[in-house]
Structures are given as structure tokens and as C-alpha cells.
Amino acid sequence: MLLTRATEYALLSLDAIRRSDKPVGAEQLANELNIPKSFLAKILQNLAKEGILESRKGAHGGFVLIKDINDISVQSVIIAAEGKPPAVFDCTGYMDTCPNGAIGTCVISPFLAKFQTRIDEFLNGLTLGDIL
């Protein structure tokens, strides 16, 4: 799975939110980052569901970070934005499924599983603090 614009927008939004000294609304972020508001709102809600952001209501409401950027893994942002963990190949995200129906007989399956594990470890160890 390639990372999509959802992950890009999530990372850009988190950077803008962390730099703000007050809650940031979806409309303000959408305008600032030139992102479609409806798409961004869904991403922000997903980030809130994952416990990365908090949504505050009211006249001065908006989104705020509820974790330190050094405690937010890039993997958790990707999962929130994409709705699933990143998979190097179609079969590595879900080892019980194989697009070719070759579970148990695929000669490259062990390599793919190890490769996926390394990618997951890297993304889990990489924090927003490392990239922002």
C-alpha cells in the first residue's frame, strides 16, 4: 500500500496544530493548507478517535494535540489517516489473505513477512518529534 494524501494531510495538519497556541478549526486548517475541508475533517476526526487529537467544541473550539509529539508514532498517524496499517505488499498487511491464493506455498512469504515487520518496527519507533 502506498501512503496516500490522507497521511500527508494528517502530518501537515498535526504540524500546524502543534505550532498553534490555541485550538485550530478544520476550516482554518483546510484554508491554510489548501486541503478540501470535508476530506480534512474526516482525517481530523480519525486522529481524535486514535487519541492523538482532542476536538473542542464552542466558539473558540477546534483541534488540539493531546500527546507530546515525541509520544506519537508515525505508524499511529498512518493508521488513523489510512484506516489500516501500511502494507509493503497486498499480502503483507494481512498474512491470512493472499491475492494469488497461495497461502502456505508462497516462496517469498517469509521474506515479505520479515520485511513488513521491519517496516512496522521502523514506523512505530519513528515519532512526530523525529520528523517535525
Tab-separated table of N, CA, C and O in Angstrom:
chain	number	residue	atom	x	y	z
A	1	MET	N	0.842	-1.177	0.000
A	1	MET	CA	0.000	0.000	0.000
A	1	MET	C	0.884	1.235	0.000
A	1	MET	O	1.762	1.365	0.839
A	2	LEU	N	0.659	2.081	-0.910
A	2	LEU	CA	1.325	3.367	-0.878
A	2	LEU	C	0.590	4.265	0.099
A	2	LEU	O	-0.627	4.167	0.255
A	3	LEU	N	1.337	5.126	0.752
A	3	LEU	CA	0.675	6.089	1.606
A	3	LEU	C	-0.013	7.112	0.703
A	3	LEU	O	0.527	7.512	-0.328
A	4	THR	N	-1.187	7.522	1.108
A	4	THR	CA	-1.968	8.424	0.274
A	4	THR	C	-1.893	9.855	0.805
A	4	THR	O	-1.219	10.131	1.800
A	5	ARG	N	-2.634	10.703	0.144
A	5	ARG	CA	-2.702	12.096	0.596
A	5	ARG	C	-3.267	12.203	2.009
A	5	ARG	O	-2.991	13.171	2.704
A	6	ALA	N	-4.047	11.224	2.416
A	6	ALA	CA	-4.599	11.257	3.769
A	6	ALA	C	-3.473	11.324	4.803
A	6	ALA	O	-3.543	12.114	5.753
A	7	THR	N	-2.436	10.529	4.628
A	7	THR	CA	-1.305	10.568	5.550
A	7	THR	C	-0.565	11.894	5.434
A	7	THR	O	-0.189	12.500	6.438
A	8	GLU	N	-0.350	12.356	4.213
A	8	GLU	CA	0.307	13.648	4.010
A	8	GLU	C	-0.474	14.757	4.710
A	8	GLU	O	0.097	15.570	5.445
A	9	TYR	N	-1.779	14.782	4.515
A	9	TYR	CA	-2.616	15.817	5.127
A	9	TYR	C	-2.636	15.692	6.647
A	9	TYR	O	-2.655	16.700	7.358
A	10	ALA	N	-2.632	14.474	7.146
A	10	ALA	CA	-2.597	14.273	8.594
A	10	ALA	C	-1.312	14.852	9.186
A	10	ALA	O	-1.347	15.574	10.184
A	11	LEU	N	-0.187	14.552	8.561
A	11	LEU	CA	1.095	15.056	9.059
A	11	LEU	C	1.173	16.574	8.971
A	11	LEU	O	1.619	17.242	9.919
A	12	LEU	N	0.728	17.144	7.856
A	12	LEU	CA	0.735	18.603	7.711
A	12	LEU	C	-0.177	19.265	8.731
A	12	LEU	O	0.163	20.295	9.324
A	13	SER	N	-1.331	18.669	8.966
A	13	SER	CA	-2.280	19.209	9.937
A	13	SER	C	-1.715	19.149	11.351
A	13	SER	O	-1.843	20.108	12.121
A	14	LEU	N	-1.117	18.016	11.694
A	14	LEU	CA	-0.537	17.882	13.025
A	14	LEU	C	0.567	18.903	13.248
A	14	LEU	O	0.691	19.458	14.345
A	15	ASP	N	1.337	19.183	12.229
A	15	ASP	CA	2.373	20.206	12.351
A	15	ASP	C	1.754	21.584	12.594
A	15	ASP	O	2.185	22.318	13.473
A	16	ALA	N	0.722	21.920	11.839
A	16	ALA	CA	0.066	23.224	12.012
A	16	ALA	C	-0.582	23.330	13.390
A	16	ALA	O	-0.491	24.375	14.047
A	17	ILE	N	-1.201	22.261	13.843
A	17	ILE	CA	-1.861	22.264	15.155
A	17	ILE	C	-0.830	22.403	16.270
A	17	ILE	O	-1.030	23.155	17.226
A	18	ARG	N	0.284	21.716	16.153
A	18	ARG	CA	1.300	21.781	17.218
A	18	ARG	C	1.919	23.163	17.321
A	18	ARG	O	2.356	23.587	18.380
A	19	ARG	N	1.955	23.900	16.217
A	19	ARG	CA	2.547	25.242	16.226
A	19	ARG	C	1.591	26.307	16.748
A	19	ARG	O	2.004	27.418	17.040
A	20	SER	N	0.321	25.956	16.860
A	20	SER	CA	-0.675	26.927	17.302
A	20	SER	C	-0.776	26.944	18.826
A	20	SER	O	-0.666	25.910	19.478
A	21	ASP	N	-1.007	28.122	19.379
A	21	ASP	CA	-1.166	28.239	20.826
A	21	ASP	C	-2.634	28.178	21.251
A	21	ASP	O	-2.957	28.378	22.409
A	22	LYS	N	-3.528	27.890	20.291
A	22	LYS	CA	-4.952	27.750	20.596
A	22	LYS	C	-5.542	26.678	19.688
A	22	LYS	O	-4.915	26.267	18.700
A	23	PRO	N	-6.738	26.180	20.004
A	23	PRO	CA	-7.361	25.165	19.144
A	23	PRO	C	-7.510	25.660	17.708
A	23	PRO	O	-7.756	26.848	17.468
A	24	VAL	N	-7.347	24.749	16.764
A	24	VAL	CA	-7.412	25.092	15.340
A	24	VAL	C	-8.594	24.361	14.717
A	24	VAL	O	-8.697	23.133	14.824
A	25	GLY	N	-9.462	25.112	14.063
A	25	GLY	CA	-10.627	24.532	13.423
A	25	GLY	C	-10.297	23.888	12.086
A	25	GLY	O	-9.305	24.237	11.433
A	26	ALA	N	-11.154	22.955	11.682
A	26	ALA	CA	-10.954	22.253	10.411
A	26	ALA	C	-10.990	23.224	9.232
A	26	ALA	O	-10.191	23.098	8.299
A	27	GLU	N	-11.880	24.182	9.271
A	27	GLU	CA	-11.974	25.133	8.164
A	27	GLU	C	-10.711	25.987	8.056
A	27	GLU	O	-10.193	26.200	6.960
A	28	GLN	N	-10.215	26.437	9.196
A	28	GLN	CA	-8.980	27.225	9.200
A	28	GLN	C	-7.818	26.401	8.636
A	28	GLN	O	-7.044	26.887	7.806
A	29	LEU	N	-7.696	25.160	9.090
A	29	LEU	CA	-6.630	24.287	8.587
A	29	LEU	C	-6.778	24.027	7.093
A	29	LEU	O	-5.800	24.057	6.351
A	30	ALA	N	-8.000	23.752	6.669
A	30	ALA	CA	-8.248	23.477	5.253
A	30	ALA	C	-7.826	24.656	4.395
A	30	ALA	O	-7.190	24.484	3.348
A	31	ASN	N	-8.163	25.857	4.840
A	31	ASN	CA	-7.777	27.056	4.088
A	31	ASN	C	-6.270	27.269	4.105
A	31	ASN	O	-5.658	27.566	3.083
A	32	GLU	N	-5.676	27.119	5.279
A	32	GLU	CA	-4.233	27.332	5.437
A	32	GLU	C	-3.414	26.348	4.610
A	32	GLU	O	-2.398	26.706	4.014
A	33	LEU	N	-3.865	25.083	4.574
A	33	LEU	CA	-3.103	24.033	3.901
A	33	LEU	C	-3.612	23.715	2.500
A	33	LEU	O	-3.064	22.848	1.829
A	34	ASN	N	-4.669	24.409	2.089
A	34	ASN	CA	-5.270	24.199	0.768
A	34	ASN	C	-5.691	22.733	0.572
A	34	ASN	O	-5.306	22.075	-0.385
A	35	ILE	N	-6.475	22.253	1.531
A	35	ILE	CA	-6.970	20.882	1.546
A	35	ILE	C	-8.501	20.944	1.555
A	35	ILE	O	-9.074	21.782	2.257
A	36	PRO	N	-9.180	20.073	0.815
A	36	PRO	CA	-10.649	20.055	0.874
A	36	PRO	C	-11.133	19.842	2.310
A	36	PRO	O	-10.708	18.894	2.980
A	37	LYS	N	-12.023	20.724	2.771
A	37	LYS	CA	-12.456	20.703	4.167
A	37	LYS	C	-13.107	19.380	4.559
A	37	LYS	O	-12.820	18.851	5.637
A	38	SER	N	-13.969	18.831	3.730
A	38	SER	CA	-14.671	17.604	4.107
A	38	SER	C	-13.692	16.438	4.279
A	38	SER	O	-13.840	15.619	5.190
A	39	PHE	N	-12.700	16.368	3.403
A	39	PHE	CA	-11.688	15.308	3.494
A	39	PHE	C	-10.844	15.499	4.759
A	39	PHE	O	-10.597	14.562	5.510
A	40	LEU	N	-10.440	16.723	5.014
A	40	LEU	CA	-9.621	17.020	6.182
A	40	LEU	C	-10.393	16.764	7.474
A	40	LEU	O	-9.837	16.218	8.429
A	41	ALA	N	-11.663	17.128	7.507
A	41	ALA	CA	-12.466	16.921	8.713
A	41	ALA	C	-12.514	15.445	9.090
A	41	ALA	O	-12.413	15.088	10.273
A	42	LYS	N	-12.642	14.575	8.102
A	42	LYS	CA	-12.659	13.128	8.359
A	42	LYS	C	-11.323	12.673	8.935
A	42	LYS	O	-11.278	11.887	9.888
A	43	ILE	N	-10.236	13.162	8.388
A	43	ILE	CA	-8.901	12.808	8.873
A	43	ILE	C	-8.728	13.271	10.322
A	43	ILE	O	-8.243	12.528	11.179
A	44	LEU	N	-9.145	14.498	10.600
A	44	LEU	CA	-9.002	15.035	11.950
A	44	LEU	C	-9.836	14.243	12.952
A	44	LEU	O	-9.385	13.979	14.071
A	45	GLN	N	-11.039	13.856	12.560
A	45	GLN	CA	-11.873	13.035	13.444
A	45	GLN	C	-11.207	11.689	13.712
A	45	GLN	O	-11.247	11.190	14.839
A	46	ASN	N	-10.595	11.102	12.694
A	46	ASN	CA	-9.892	9.830	12.878
A	46	ASN	C	-8.689	9.987	13.815
A	46	ASN	O	-8.413	9.104	14.626
A	47	LEU	N	-7.997	11.102	13.705
A	47	LEU	CA	-6.876	11.374	14.605
A	47	LEU	C	-7.380	11.544	16.041
A	47	LEU	O	-6.712	11.129	16.990
A	48	ALA	N	-8.552	12.128	16.184
A	48	ALA	CA	-9.141	12.273	17.517
A	48	ALA	C	-9.558	10.910	18.071
A	48	ALA	O	-9.340	10.622	19.252
A	49	LYS	N	-10.126	10.056	17.228
A	49	LYS	CA	-10.525	8.712	17.670
A	49	LYS	C	-9.323	7.902	18.133
A	49	LYS	O	-9.432	7.074	19.030
A	50	GLU	N	-8.169	8.135	17.508
A	50	GLU	CA	-6.941	7.420	17.877
A	50	GLU	C	-6.272	8.011	19.118
A	50	GLU	O	-5.238	7.517	19.560
A	51	GLY	N	-6.836	9.090	19.675
A	51	GLY	CA	-6.273	9.691	20.878
A	51	GLY	C	-5.074	10.572	20.629
A	51	GLY	O	-4.288	10.831	21.538
A	52	ILE	N	-4.937	11.048	19.400
A	52	ILE	CA	-3.830	11.941	19.056
A	52	ILE	C	-4.260	13.392	19.208
A	52	ILE	O	-3.510	14.234	19.691
A	53	LEU	N	-5.483	13.667	18.802
A	53	LEU	CA	-6.064	14.997	18.913
A	53	LEU	C	-7.269	14.962	19.833
A	53	LEU	O	-7.863	13.911	20.059
A	54	GLU	N	-7.625	16.151	20.289
A	54	GLU	CA	-8.890	16.328	21.003
A	54	GLU	C	-9.680	17.382	20.254
A	54	GLU	O	-9.122	18.396	19.832
A	55	SER	N	-10.953	17.123	20.087
A	55	SER	CA	-11.838	18.072	19.429
A	55	SER	C	-12.564	18.864	20.506
A	55	SER	O	-13.247	18.282	21.348
A	56	ARG	N	-12.403	20.175	20.480
A	56	ARG	CA	-13.057	21.045	21.461
A	56	ARG	C	-14.172	21.815	20.766
A	56	ARG	O	-13.974	22.362	19.691
A	57	LYS	N	-15.295	21.838	21.408
A	57	LYS	CA	-16.463	22.497	20.843
A	57	LYS	C	-16.546	23.950	21.323
A	57	LYS	O	-15.868	24.344	22.246
A	58	GLY	N	-17.396	24.713	20.658
A	58	GLY	CA	-17.652	26.077	21.092
A	58	GLY	C	-17.059	27.105	20.152
A	58	GLY	O	-16.419	26.772	19.141
A	59	ALA	N	-17.291	28.366	20.513
A	59	ALA	CA	-16.843	29.484	19.681
A	59	ALA	C	-15.331	29.492	19.487
A	59	ALA	O	-14.830	29.901	18.446
A	60	HIS	N	-14.627	29.055	20.490
A	60	HIS	CA	-13.162	29.024	20.398
A	60	HIS	C	-12.664	27.586	20.322
A	60	HIS	O	-11.563	27.275	20.762
A	61	GLY	N	-13.474	26.727	19.732
A	61	GLY	CA	-13.143	25.316	19.636
A	61	GLY	C	-12.213	25.017	18.481
A	61	GLY	O	-11.766	25.900	17.757
A	62	GLY	N	-11.954	23.760	18.327
A	62	GLY	CA	-11.069	23.285	17.275
A	62	GLY	C	-10.314	22.073	17.778
A	62	GLY	O	-10.716	21.430	18.742
A	63	PHE	N	-9.219	21.775	17.138
A	63	PHE	CA	-8.429	20.597	17.477
A	63	PHE	C	-7.137	21.005	18.176
A	63	PHE	O	-6.504	21.996	17.811
A	64	VAL	N	-6.780	20.202	19.179
A	64	VAL	CA	-5.515	20.386	19.891
A	64	VAL	C	-4.841	19.027	20.044
A	64	VAL	O	-5.512	17.995	20.113
A	65	LEU	N	-3.533	19.042	20.092
A	65	LEU	CA	-2.783	17.810	20.374
A	65	LEU	C	-2.976	17.445	21.830
A	65	LEU	O	-2.933	18.325	22.699
A	66	ILE	N	-3.178	16.173	22.103
A	66	ILE	CA	-3.303	15.750	23.499
A	66	ILE	C	-2.127	14.882	23.931
A	66	ILE	O	-2.095	14.420	25.059
A	67	LYS	N	-1.191	14.700	23.037
A	67	LYS	CA	0.040	13.970	23.353
A	67	LYS	C	1.215	14.823	22.906
A	67	LYS	O	1.111	15.610	21.974
A	68	ASP	N	2.329	14.615	23.541
A	68	ASP	CA	3.577	15.240	23.108
A	68	ASP	C	3.978	14.627	21.766
A	68	ASP	O	3.783	13.422	21.551
A	69	ILE	N	4.546	15.432	20.874
A	69	ILE	CA	4.913	14.910	19.553
A	69	ILE	C	5.946	13.790	19.626
A	69	ILE	O	6.032	12.974	18.720
A	70	ASN	N	6.680	13.728	20.712
A	70	ASN	CA	7.654	12.646	20.874
A	70	ASN	C	7.002	11.337	21.327
A	70	ASN	O	7.667	10.301	21.399
A	71	ASP	N	5.709	11.401	21.646
A	71	ASP	CA	4.971	10.214	22.066
A	71	ASP	C	3.970	9.744	21.010
A	71	ASP	O	3.173	8.849	21.272
A	72	ILE	N	4.021	10.354	19.836
A	72	ILE	CA	3.103	9.989	18.757
A	72	ILE	C	3.901	9.307	17.655
A	72	ILE	O	4.735	9.931	17.007
A	73	SER	N	3.657	8.023	17.459
A	73	SER	CA	4.392	7.310	16.413
A	73	SER	C	3.828	7.652	15.036
A	73	SER	O	2.628	7.915	14.889
A	74	VAL	N	4.686	7.644	14.061
A	74	VAL	CA	4.249	7.860	12.682
A	74	VAL	C	3.287	6.738	12.280
A	74	VAL	O	2.309	6.975	11.575
A	75	GLN	N	3.536	5.540	12.776
A	75	GLN	CA	2.648	4.414	12.487
A	75	GLN	C	1.217	4.719	12.947
A	75	GLN	O	0.264	4.452	12.224
A	76	SER	N	1.055	5.300	14.136
A	76	SER	CA	-0.290	5.595	14.635
A	76	SER	C	-0.975	6.656	13.793
A	76	SER	O	-2.190	6.603	13.577
A	77	VAL	N	-0.218	7.597	13.275
A	77	VAL	CA	-0.784	8.624	12.386
A	77	VAL	C	-1.238	7.983	11.078
A	77	VAL	O	-2.334	8.268	10.579
A	78	ILE	N	-0.416	7.109	10.533
A	78	ILE	CA	-0.770	6.430	9.286
A	78	ILE	C	-2.033	5.600	9.469
A	78	ILE	O	-2.949	5.648	8.646
A	79	ILE	N	-2.109	4.854	10.554
A	79	ILE	CA	-3.282	4.020	10.808
A	79	ILE	C	-4.534	4.886	10.936
A	79	ILE	O	-5.584	4.561	10.379
A	80	ALA	N	-4.415	5.995	11.642
A	80	ALA	CA	-5.567	6.891	11.791
A	80	ALA	C	-5.976	7.477	10.446
A	80	ALA	O	-7.167	7.531	10.110
A	81	ALA	N	-5.003	7.908	9.659
A	81	ALA	CA	-5.297	8.562	8.387
A	81	ALA	C	-5.778	7.591	7.319
A	81	ALA	O	-6.719	7.891	6.570
A	82	GLU	N	-5.168	6.433	7.246
A	82	GLU	CA	-5.464	5.477	6.180
A	82	GLU	C	-6.549	4.469	6.561
A	82	GLU	O	-7.108	3.801	5.702
A	83	GLY	N	-6.774	4.324	7.858
A	83	GLY	CA	-7.765	3.355	8.311
A	83	GLY	C	-7.223	1.953	8.474
A	83	GLY	O	-7.957	1.038	8.836
A	84	LYS	N	-5.942	1.772	8.220
A	84	LYS	CA	-5.300	0.467	8.386
A	84	LYS	C	-3.786	0.671	8.368
A	84	LYS	O	-3.293	1.683	7.879
A	85	PRO	N	-3.055	-0.301	8.890
A	85	PRO	CA	-1.600	-0.178	8.874
A	85	PRO	C	-1.062	-0.249	7.444
A	85	PRO	O	-1.679	-0.882	6.580
A	86	PRO	N	0.070	0.391	7.205
A	86	PRO	CA	0.652	0.307	5.868
A	86	PRO	C	1.172	-1.095	5.594
A	86	PRO	O	1.744	-1.731	6.470
A	87	ALA	N	0.947	-1.573	4.395
A	87	ALA	CA	1.430	-2.895	3.989
A	87	ALA	C	2.372	-2.725	2.807
A	87	ALA	O	2.058	-2.007	1.861
A	88	VAL	N	3.523	-3.372	2.881
A	88	VAL	CA	4.507	-3.288	1.803
A	88	VAL	C	3.940	-3.881	0.517
A	88	VAL	O	4.092	-3.323	-0.563
A	89	PHE	N	3.278	-5.015	0.639
A	89	PHE	CA	2.609	-5.666	-0.489
A	89	PHE	C	1.189	-5.996	-0.061
A	89	PHE	O	0.894	-6.027	1.134
A	90	ASP	N	0.327	-6.285	-1.001
A	90	ASP	CA	-1.064	-6.589	-0.670
A	90	ASP	C	-1.188	-7.694	0.365
A	90	ASP	O	-2.048	-7.646	1.233
A	91	CYS	N	-0.327	-8.665	0.297
A	91	CYS	CA	-0.463	-9.822	1.194
A	91	CYS	C	0.211	-9.614	2.543
A	91	CYS	O	-0.039	-10.375	3.478
A	92	THR	N	1.063	-8.605	2.702
A	92	THR	CA	1.799	-8.493	3.958
A	92	THR	C	1.007	-7.814	5.054
A	92	THR	O	1.325	-7.987	6.225
A	93	GLY	N	-0.007	-7.073	4.715
A	93	GLY	CA	-0.800	-6.441	5.756
A	93	GLY	C	-1.692	-7.427	6.459
A	93	GLY	O	-2.020	-7.283	7.632
A	94	TYR	N	-2.083	-8.441	5.750
A	94	TYR	CA	-2.982	-9.452	6.283
A	94	TYR	C	-2.481	-10.809	5.800
A	94	TYR	O	-2.846	-11.273	4.739
A	95	MET	N	-1.622	-11.434	6.580
A	95	MET	CA	-0.955	-12.660	6.140
A	95	MET	C	-1.924	-13.820	5.917
A	95	MET	O	-1.594	-14.799	5.276
A	96	ASP	N	-3.157	-13.703	6.426
A	96	ASP	CA	-4.111	-14.793	6.226
A	96	ASP	C	-4.816	-14.687	4.876
A	96	ASP	O	-5.593	-15.557	4.507
A	97	THR	N	-4.543	-13.624	4.136
A	97	THR	CA	-5.127	-13.484	2.802
A	97	THR	C	-4.005	-13.370	1.783
A	97	THR	O	-2.954	-12.819	2.052
A	98	CYS	N	-4.250	-13.898	0.644
A	98	CYS	CA	-3.257	-13.847	-0.426
A	98	CYS	C	-4.005	-13.597	-1.725
A	98	CYS	O	-4.921	-14.354	-2.064
A	99	PRO	N	-3.630	-12.560	-2.463
A	99	PRO	CA	-4.339	-12.282	-3.711
A	99	PRO	C	-4.186	-13.401	-4.740
A	99	PRO	O	-4.988	-13.520	-5.656
A	100	ASN	N	-3.179	-14.243	-4.574
A	100	ASN	CA	-2.957	-15.337	-5.516
A	100	ASN	C	-3.420	-16.686	-4.986
A	100	ASN	O	-3.214	-17.717	-5.628
A	101	GLY	N	-3.997	-16.716	-3.781
A	101	GLY	CA	-4.471	-17.971	-3.202
A	101	GLY	C	-3.353	-18.942	-2.887
A	101	GLY	O	-3.548	-20.149	-2.934
A	102	ALA	N	-2.166	-18.438	-2.554
A	102	ALA	CA	-1.011	-19.314	-2.344
A	102	ALA	C	-0.532	-19.334	-0.897
A	102	ALA	O	0.645	-19.559	-0.631
A	103	ILE	N	-1.434	-19.113	0.044
A	103	ILE	CA	-1.033	-19.146	1.455
A	103	ILE	C	-0.386	-20.499	1.769
A	103	ILE	O	-0.893	-21.540	1.420
A	104	GLY	N	0.750	-20.438	2.418
A	104	GLY	CA	1.457	-21.660	2.803
A	104	GLY	C	2.380	-22.207	1.729
A	104	GLY	O	3.223	-23.036	2.012
A	105	THR	N	2.232	-21.767	0.484
A	105	THR	CA	3.092	-22.276	-0.587
A	105	THR	C	3.924	-21.180	-1.241
A	105	THR	O	4.765	-21.471	-2.075
A	106	CYS	N	3.711	-19.951	-0.867
A	106	CYS	CA	4.431	-18.832	-1.479
A	106	CYS	C	5.877	-18.820	-0.984
A	106	CYS	O	6.134	-18.707	0.214
A	107	VAL	N	6.820	-18.918	-1.897
A	107	VAL	CA	8.227	-18.988	-1.512
A	107	VAL	C	8.760	-17.656	-0.977
A	107	VAL	O	9.751	-17.653	-0.249
A	108	ILE	N	8.146	-16.553	-1.318
A	108	ILE	CA	8.642	-15.269	-0.830
A	108	ILE	C	7.886	-14.781	0.404
A	108	ILE	O	8.231	-13.758	0.976
A	109	SER	N	6.899	-15.520	0.843
A	109	SER	CA	6.110	-15.130	2.009
A	109	SER	C	6.958	-14.883	3.258
A	109	SER	O	6.756	-13.877	3.937
A	110	PRO	N	7.924	-15.737	3.598
A	110	PRO	CA	8.749	-15.463	4.786
A	110	PRO	C	9.528	-14.155	4.665
A	110	PRO	O	9.633	-13.393	5.632
A	111	PHE	N	10.071	-13.879	3.483
A	111	PHE	CA	10.789	-12.617	3.266
A	111	PHE	C	9.845	-11.435	3.433
A	111	PHE	O	10.171	-10.453	4.101
A	112	LEU	N	8.669	-11.515	2.815
A	112	LEU	CA	7.710	-10.420	2.890
A	112	LEU	C	7.280	-10.154	4.331
A	112	LEU	O	7.146	-9.001	4.741
A	113	ALA	N	7.092	-11.212	5.090
A	113	ALA	CA	6.702	-11.057	6.492
A	113	ALA	C	7.808	-10.354	7.287
A	113	ALA	O	7.528	-9.463	8.091
A	114	LYS	N	9.063	-10.747	7.060
A	114	LYS	CA	10.184	-10.098	7.750
A	114	LYS	C	10.314	-8.638	7.329
A	114	LYS	O	10.562	-7.756	8.157
A	115	PHE	N	10.152	-8.383	6.050
A	115	PHE	CA	10.231	-7.024	5.524
A	115	PHE	C	9.144	-6.161	6.161
A	115	PHE	O	9.404	-5.045	6.619
A	116	GLN	N	7.927	-6.687	6.217
A	116	GLN	CA	6.818	-5.948	6.819
A	116	GLN	C	7.091	-5.677	8.292
A	116	GLN	O	6.836	-4.568	8.778
A	117	THR	N	7.632	-6.643	8.988
A	117	THR	CA	7.952	-6.464	10.405
A	117	THR	C	8.950	-5.338	10.599
A	117	THR	O	8.803	-4.505	11.502
A	118	ARG	N	9.955	-5.288	9.747
A	118	ARG	CA	10.962	-4.214	9.850
A	118	ARG	C	10.349	-2.839	9.578
A	118	ARG	O	10.653	-1.870	10.271
A	119	ILE	N	9.483	-2.771	8.582
A	119	ILE	CA	8.810	-1.507	8.272
A	119	ILE	C	7.948	-1.075	9.460
A	119	ILE	O	7.982	0.085	9.882
A	120	ASP	N	7.188	-2.011	10.017
A	120	ASP	CA	6.339	-1.709	11.175
A	120	ASP	C	7.174	-1.231	12.359
A	120	ASP	O	6.813	-0.256	13.029
A	121	GLU	N	8.279	-1.914	12.635
A	121	GLU	CA	9.155	-1.517	13.742
A	121	GLU	C	9.701	-0.112	13.515
A	121	GLU	O	9.761	0.706	14.442
A	122	PHE	N	10.114	0.173	12.286
A	122	PHE	CA	10.646	1.495	11.962
A	122	PHE	C	9.587	2.576	12.182
A	122	PHE	O	9.844	3.584	12.844
A	123	LEU	N	8.391	2.373	11.645
A	123	LEU	CA	7.330	3.375	11.756
A	123	LEU	C	6.825	3.523	13.190
A	123	LEU	O	6.448	4.618	13.593
A	124	ASN	N	6.843	2.430	13.951
A	124	ASN	CA	6.460	2.524	15.355
A	124	ASN	C	7.510	3.261	16.187
A	124	ASN	O	7.184	3.916	17.172
A	125	GLY	N	8.762	3.147	15.793
A	125	GLY	CA	9.854	3.811	16.507
A	125	GLY	C	10.063	5.255	16.095
A	125	GLY	O	10.717	6.015	16.805
A	126	LEU	N	9.525	5.640	14.968
A	126	LEU	CA	9.650	6.995	14.442
A	126	LEU	C	8.517	7.836	14.987
A	126	LEU	O	7.351	7.450	14.880
A	127	THR	N	8.829	8.977	15.594
A	127	THR	CA	7.793	9.824	16.170
A	127	THR	C	7.636	11.117	15.362
A	127	THR	O	8.495	11.453	14.551
A	128	LEU	N	6.543	11.808	15.654
A	128	LEU	CA	6.371	13.117	15.017
A	128	LEU	C	7.506	14.041	15.381
A	128	LEU	O	7.935	14.859	14.579
A	129	GLY	N	8.013	13.902	16.602
A	129	GLY	CA	9.153	14.716	17.028
A	129	GLY	C	10.382	14.490	16.163
A	129	GLY	O	11.200	15.393	15.986
A	130	ASP	N	10.509	13.297	15.609
A	130	ASP	CA	11.649	12.994	14.744
A	130	ASP	C	11.531	13.661	13.382
A	130	ASP	O	12.546	13.917	12.733
A	131	ILE	N	10.313	13.912	12.928
A	131	ILE	CA	10.149	14.430	11.564
A	131	ILE	C	9.655	15.868	11.494
A	131	ILE	O	9.741	16.490	10.442
A	132	LEU	N	9.129	16.390	12.602
A	132	LEU	CA	8.627	17.781	12.566
A	132	LEU	C	9.598	18.728	13.217
A	132	LEU	O	10.269	18.446	14.129
